[in-house]
Coordinates of N, CA and C in Angstrom, one line a residue:
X1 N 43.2 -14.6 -21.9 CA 43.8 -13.3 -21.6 C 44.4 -13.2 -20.2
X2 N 45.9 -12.7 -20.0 CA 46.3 -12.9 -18.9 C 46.6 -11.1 -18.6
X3 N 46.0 -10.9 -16.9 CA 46.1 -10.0 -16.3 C 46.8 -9.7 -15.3
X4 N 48.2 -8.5 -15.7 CA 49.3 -8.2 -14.6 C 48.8 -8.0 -13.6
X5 N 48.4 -8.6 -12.4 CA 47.6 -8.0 -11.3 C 48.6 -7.2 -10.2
X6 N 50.1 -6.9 -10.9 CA 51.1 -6.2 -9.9 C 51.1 -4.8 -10.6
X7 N 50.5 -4.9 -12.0 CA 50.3 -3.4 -12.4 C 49.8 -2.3 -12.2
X8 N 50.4 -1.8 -11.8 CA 49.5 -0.3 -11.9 C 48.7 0.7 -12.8
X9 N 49.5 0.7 -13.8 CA 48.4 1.0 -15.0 C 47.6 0.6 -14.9
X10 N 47.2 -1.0 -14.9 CA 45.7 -1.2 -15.3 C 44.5 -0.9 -14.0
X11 N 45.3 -0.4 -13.1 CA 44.7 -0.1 -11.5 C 44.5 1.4 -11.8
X12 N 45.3 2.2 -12.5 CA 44.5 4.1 -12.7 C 43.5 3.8 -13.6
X13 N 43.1 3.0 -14.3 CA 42.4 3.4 -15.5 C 40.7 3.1 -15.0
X14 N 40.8 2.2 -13.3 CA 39.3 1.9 -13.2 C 39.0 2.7 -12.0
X15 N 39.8 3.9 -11.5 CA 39.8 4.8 -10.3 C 39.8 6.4 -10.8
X16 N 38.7 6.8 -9.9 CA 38.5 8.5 -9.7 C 39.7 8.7 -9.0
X17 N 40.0 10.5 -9.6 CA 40.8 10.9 -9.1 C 41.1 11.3 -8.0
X18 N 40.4 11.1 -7.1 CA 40.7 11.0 -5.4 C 41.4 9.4 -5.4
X19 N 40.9 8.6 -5.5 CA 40.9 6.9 -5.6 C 41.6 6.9 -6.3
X20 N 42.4 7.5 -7.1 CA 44.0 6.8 -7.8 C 45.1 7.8 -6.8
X21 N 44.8 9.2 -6.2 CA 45.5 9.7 -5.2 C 45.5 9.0 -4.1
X22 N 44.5 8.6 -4.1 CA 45.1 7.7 -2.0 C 45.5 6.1 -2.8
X23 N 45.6 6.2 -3.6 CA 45.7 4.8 -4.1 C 48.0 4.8 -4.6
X24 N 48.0 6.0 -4.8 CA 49.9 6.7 -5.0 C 50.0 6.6 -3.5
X25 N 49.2 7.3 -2.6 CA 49.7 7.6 -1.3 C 50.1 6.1 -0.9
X26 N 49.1 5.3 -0.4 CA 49.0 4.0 -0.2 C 50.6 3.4 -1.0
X27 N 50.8 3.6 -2.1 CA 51.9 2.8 -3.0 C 53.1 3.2 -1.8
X28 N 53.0 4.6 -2.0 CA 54.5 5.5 -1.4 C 54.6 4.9 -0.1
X29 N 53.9 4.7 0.6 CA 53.5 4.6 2.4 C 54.3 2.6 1.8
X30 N 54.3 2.3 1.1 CA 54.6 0.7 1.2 C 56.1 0.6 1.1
X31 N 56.2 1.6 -0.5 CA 57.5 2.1 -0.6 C 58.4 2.0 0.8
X32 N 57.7 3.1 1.3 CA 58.4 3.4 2.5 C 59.2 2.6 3.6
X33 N 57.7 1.4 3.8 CA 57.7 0.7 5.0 C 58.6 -0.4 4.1
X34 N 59.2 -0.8 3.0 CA 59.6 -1.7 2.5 C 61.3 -1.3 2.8
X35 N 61.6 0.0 2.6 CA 62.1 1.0 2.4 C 63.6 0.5 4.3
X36 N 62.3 1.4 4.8 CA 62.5 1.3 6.2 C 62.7 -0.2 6.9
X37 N 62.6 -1.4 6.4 CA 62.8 -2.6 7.0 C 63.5 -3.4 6.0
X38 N 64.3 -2.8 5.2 CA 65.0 -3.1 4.5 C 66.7 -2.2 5.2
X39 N 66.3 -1.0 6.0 CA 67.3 -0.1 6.9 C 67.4 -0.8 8.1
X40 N 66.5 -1.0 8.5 CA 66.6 -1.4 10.2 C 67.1 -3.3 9.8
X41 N 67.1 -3.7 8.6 CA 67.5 -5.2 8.9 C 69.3 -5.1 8.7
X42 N 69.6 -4.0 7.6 CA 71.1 -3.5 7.6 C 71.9 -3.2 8.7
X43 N 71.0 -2.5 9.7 CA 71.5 -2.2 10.7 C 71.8 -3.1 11.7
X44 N 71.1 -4.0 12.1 CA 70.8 -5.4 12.7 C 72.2 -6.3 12.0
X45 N 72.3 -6.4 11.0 CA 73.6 -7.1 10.0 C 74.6 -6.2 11.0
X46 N 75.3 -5.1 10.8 CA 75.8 -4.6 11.0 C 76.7 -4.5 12.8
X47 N 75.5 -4.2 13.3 CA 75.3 -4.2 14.6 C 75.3 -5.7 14.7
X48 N 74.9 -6.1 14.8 CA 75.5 -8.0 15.1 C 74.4 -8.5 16.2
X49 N 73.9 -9.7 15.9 CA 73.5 -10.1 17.2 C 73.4 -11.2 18.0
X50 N 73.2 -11.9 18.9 CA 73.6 -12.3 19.9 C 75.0 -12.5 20.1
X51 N 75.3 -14.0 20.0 CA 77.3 -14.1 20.2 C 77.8 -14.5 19.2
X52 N 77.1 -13.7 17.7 CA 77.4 -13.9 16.7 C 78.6 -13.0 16.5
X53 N 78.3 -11.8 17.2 CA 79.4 -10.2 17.3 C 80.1 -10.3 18.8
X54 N 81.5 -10.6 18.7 CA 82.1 -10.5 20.3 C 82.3 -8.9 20.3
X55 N 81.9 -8.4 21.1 CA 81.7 -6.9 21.7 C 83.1 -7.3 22.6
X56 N 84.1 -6.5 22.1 CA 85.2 -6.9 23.0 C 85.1 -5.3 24.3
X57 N 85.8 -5.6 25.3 CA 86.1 -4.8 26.7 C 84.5 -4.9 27.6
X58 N 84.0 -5.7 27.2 CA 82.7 -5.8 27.9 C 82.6 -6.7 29.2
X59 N 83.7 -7.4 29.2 CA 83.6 -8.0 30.7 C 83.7 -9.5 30.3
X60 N 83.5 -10.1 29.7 CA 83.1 -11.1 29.0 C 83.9 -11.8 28.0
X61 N 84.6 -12.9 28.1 CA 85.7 -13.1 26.9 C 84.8 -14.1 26.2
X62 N 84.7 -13.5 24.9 CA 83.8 -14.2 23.2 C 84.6 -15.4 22.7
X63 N 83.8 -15.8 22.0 CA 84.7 -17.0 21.0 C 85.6 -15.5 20.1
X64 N 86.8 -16.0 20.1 CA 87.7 -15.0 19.1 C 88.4 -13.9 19.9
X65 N 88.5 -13.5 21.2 CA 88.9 -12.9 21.6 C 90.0 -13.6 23.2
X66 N 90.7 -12.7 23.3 CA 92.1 -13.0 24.5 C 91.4 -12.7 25.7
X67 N 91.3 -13.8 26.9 CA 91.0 -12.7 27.9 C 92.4 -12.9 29.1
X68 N 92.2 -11.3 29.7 CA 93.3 -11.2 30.9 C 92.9 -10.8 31.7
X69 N 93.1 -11.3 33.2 CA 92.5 -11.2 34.4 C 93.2 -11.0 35.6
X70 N 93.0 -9.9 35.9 CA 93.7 -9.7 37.0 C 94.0 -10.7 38.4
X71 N 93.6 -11.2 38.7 CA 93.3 -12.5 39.7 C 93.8 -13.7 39.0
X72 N 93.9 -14.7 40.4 CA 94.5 -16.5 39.8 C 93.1 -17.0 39.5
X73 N 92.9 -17.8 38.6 CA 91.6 -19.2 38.1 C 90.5 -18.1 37.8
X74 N 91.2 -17.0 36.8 CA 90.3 -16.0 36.2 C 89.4 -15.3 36.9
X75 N 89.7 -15.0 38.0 CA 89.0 -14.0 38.8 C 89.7 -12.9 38.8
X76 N 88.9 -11.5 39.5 CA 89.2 -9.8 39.1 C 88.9 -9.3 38.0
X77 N 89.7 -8.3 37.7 CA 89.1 -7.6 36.9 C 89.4 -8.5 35.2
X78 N 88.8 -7.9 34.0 CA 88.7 -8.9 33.1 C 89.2 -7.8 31.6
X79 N 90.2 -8.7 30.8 CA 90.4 -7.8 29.9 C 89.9 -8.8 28.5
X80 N 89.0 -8.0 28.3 CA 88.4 -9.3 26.9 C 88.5 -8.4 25.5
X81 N 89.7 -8.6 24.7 CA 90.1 -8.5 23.5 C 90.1 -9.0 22.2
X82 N 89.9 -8.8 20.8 CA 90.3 -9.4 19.6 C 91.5 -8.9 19.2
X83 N 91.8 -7.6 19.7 CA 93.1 -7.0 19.0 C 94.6 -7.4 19.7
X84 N 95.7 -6.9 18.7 CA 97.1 -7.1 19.3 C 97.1 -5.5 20.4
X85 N 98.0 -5.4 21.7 CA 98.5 -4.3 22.2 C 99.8 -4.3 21.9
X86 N 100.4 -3.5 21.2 CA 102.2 -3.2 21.5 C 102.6 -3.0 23.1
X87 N 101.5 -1.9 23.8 CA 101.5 -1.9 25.1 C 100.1 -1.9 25.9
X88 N 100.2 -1.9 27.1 CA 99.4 -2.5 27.7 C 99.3 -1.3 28.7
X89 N 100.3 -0.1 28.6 CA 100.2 0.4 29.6 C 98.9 1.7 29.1
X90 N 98.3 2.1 28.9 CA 97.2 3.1 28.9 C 96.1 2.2 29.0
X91 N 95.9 0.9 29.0 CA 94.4 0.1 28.7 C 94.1 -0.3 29.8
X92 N 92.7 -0.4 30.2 CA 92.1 -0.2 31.9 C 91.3 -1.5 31.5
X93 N 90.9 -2.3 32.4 CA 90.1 -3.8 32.7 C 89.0 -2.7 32.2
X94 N 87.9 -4.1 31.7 CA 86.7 -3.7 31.3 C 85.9 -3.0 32.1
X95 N 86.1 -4.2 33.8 CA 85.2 -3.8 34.8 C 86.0 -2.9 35.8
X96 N 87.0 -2.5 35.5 CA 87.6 -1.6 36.8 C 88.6 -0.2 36.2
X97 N 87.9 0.7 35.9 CA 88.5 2.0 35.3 C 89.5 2.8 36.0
X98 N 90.1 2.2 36.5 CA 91.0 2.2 37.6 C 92.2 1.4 37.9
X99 N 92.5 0.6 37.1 CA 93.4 -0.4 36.6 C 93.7 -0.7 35.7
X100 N 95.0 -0.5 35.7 CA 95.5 -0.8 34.3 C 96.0 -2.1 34.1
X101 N 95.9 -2.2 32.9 CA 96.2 -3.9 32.5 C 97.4 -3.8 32.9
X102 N 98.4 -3.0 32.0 CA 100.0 -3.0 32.0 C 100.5 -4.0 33.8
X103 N 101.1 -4.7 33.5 CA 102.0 -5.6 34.5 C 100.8 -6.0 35.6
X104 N 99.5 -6.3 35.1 CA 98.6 -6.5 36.4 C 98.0 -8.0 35.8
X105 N 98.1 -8.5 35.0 CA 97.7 -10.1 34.3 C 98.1 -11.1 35.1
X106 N 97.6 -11.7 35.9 CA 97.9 -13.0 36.6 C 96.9 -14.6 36.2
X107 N 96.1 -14.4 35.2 CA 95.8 -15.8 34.3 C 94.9 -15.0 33.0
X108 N 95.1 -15.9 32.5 CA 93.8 -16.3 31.2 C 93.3 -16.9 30.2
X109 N 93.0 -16.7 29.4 CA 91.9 -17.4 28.7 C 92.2 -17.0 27.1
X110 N 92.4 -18.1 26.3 CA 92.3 -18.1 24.6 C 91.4 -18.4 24.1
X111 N 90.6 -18.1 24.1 CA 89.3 -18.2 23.3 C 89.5 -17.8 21.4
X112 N 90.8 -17.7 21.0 CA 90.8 -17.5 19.4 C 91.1 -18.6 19.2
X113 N 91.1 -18.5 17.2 CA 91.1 -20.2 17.0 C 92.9 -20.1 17.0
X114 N 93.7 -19.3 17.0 CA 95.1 -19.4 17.1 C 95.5 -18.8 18.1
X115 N 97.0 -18.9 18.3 CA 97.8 -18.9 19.6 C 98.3 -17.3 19.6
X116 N 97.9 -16.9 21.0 CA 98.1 -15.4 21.3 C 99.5 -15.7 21.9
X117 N 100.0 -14.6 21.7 CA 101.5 -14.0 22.4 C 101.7 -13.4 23.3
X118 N 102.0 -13.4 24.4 CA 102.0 -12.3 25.2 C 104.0 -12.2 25.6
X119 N 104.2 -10.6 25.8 CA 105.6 -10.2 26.1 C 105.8 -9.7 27.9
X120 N 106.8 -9.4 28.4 CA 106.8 -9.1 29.3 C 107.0 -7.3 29.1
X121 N 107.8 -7.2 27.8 CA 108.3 -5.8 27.8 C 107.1 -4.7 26.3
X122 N 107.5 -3.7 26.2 CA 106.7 -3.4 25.2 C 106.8 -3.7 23.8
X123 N 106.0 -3.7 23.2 CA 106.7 -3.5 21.8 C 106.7 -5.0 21.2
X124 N 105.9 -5.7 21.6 CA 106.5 -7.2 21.7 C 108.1 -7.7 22.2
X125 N 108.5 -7.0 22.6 CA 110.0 -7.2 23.2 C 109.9 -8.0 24.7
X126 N 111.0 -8.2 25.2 CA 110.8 -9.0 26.6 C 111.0 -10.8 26.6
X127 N 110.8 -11.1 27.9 CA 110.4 -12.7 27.2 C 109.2 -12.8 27.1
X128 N 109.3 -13.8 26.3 CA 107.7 -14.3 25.0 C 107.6 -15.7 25.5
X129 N 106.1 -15.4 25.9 CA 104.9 -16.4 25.6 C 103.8 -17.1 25.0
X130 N 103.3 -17.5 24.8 CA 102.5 -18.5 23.7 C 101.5 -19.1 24.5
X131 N 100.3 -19.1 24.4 CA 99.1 -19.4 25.1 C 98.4 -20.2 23.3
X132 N 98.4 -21.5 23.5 CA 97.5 -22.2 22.2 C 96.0 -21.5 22.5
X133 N 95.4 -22.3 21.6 CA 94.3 -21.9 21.3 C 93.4 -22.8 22.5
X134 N 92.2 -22.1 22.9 CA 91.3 -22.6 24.0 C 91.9 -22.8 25.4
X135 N 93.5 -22.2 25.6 CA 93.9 -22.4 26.8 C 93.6 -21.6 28.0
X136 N 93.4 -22.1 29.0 CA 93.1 -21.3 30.4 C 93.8 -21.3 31.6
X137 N 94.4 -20.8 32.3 CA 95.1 -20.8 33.1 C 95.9 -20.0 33.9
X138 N 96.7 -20.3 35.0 CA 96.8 -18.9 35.6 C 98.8 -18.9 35.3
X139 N 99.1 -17.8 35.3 CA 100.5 -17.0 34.8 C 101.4 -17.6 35.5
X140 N 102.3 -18.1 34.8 CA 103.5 -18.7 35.7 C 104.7 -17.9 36.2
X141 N 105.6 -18.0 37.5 CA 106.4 -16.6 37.8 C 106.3 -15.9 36.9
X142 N 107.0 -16.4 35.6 CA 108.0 -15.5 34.8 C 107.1 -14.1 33.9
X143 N 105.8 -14.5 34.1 CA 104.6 -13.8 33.5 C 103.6 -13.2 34.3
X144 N 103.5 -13.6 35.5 CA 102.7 -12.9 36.3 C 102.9 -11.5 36.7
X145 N 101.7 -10.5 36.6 CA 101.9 -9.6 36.8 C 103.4 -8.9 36.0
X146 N 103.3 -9.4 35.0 CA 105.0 -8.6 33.9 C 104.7 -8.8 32.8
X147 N 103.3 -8.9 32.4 CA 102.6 -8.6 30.7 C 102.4 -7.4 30.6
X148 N 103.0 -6.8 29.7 CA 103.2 -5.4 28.5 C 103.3 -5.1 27.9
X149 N 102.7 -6.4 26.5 CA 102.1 -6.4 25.3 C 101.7 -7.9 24.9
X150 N 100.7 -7.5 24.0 CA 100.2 -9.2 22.9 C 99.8 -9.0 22.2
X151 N 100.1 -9.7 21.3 CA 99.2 -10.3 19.9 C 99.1 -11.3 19.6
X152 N 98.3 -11.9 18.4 CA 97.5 -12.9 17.6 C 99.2 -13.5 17.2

């Protein structure tokens, strides 16, 4: 004779009715906590963690993201991006709320697996640049300090 030991039925039928009530309570409370750590591990997915999620404008340029820096050999202020800008002129360095990106880029960094674009003018308009992938380095005349837009 084989016995469901995950059953509940056969668990009311050997319990007083106090002892099958804390015995539902007990179920629900499992329910719950199964429930609830089944929410908080969604949220963890979601929310991302370690440098599995590049948190872009954090100071910090991720695998997958552009960075731009105000300063030569990536020093100053830091612009760390995944997205394209048409313009550049409303967007402030991560670390300095006080500066705008618009025409203030003097090196950086490609950290995506493809080649970012950067323009001199908005709109992608202007002369056009190309930074490959993993490249680092600081802006040559024609780009220094005269980026005012990019994309992927």
């Amino acid at each position: 004779m084989e016995i469901d030991l995950a059953s509940s039925d056969l668990d009311e039928h050997h319990f007083s009715a106090p002892e099958k009530q804390q015995r539902r309570e007990m179920r629900n409370l499992r329910k719950a906590q199964v429930w609830l750590t089944g929410a908080l591990a969604a949220g963890a997915l979601i929310a991302g963690t370690g440098t599995a999620q590049a948190w872009y404008w954090d100071g910090k340029v991720d695998v997958g993201e552009f960075g731009g820096y105000s300063g030569f050999l990536s020093t100053g202020s830091v612009i760390d991006t995944p997205y394209n800008y048409p313009t550049l002129a409303n967007e402030y360095y991560a670390n300095s709320y006080s500066l705008i990106v618009d025409n203030t880029i003097s090196s950086y960094w490609n950290r995506h697996s493809g080649t970012w674009n950067v323009y001199t003018g908005y709109n992608y308009s202007g002369v056009h640049g190309w930074l490959p992938s993993g490249h680092r380095g600081d802006a040559s005349s024609t780009f220094n300090n005269k980026i005012s837009s990019m994309r992927k």
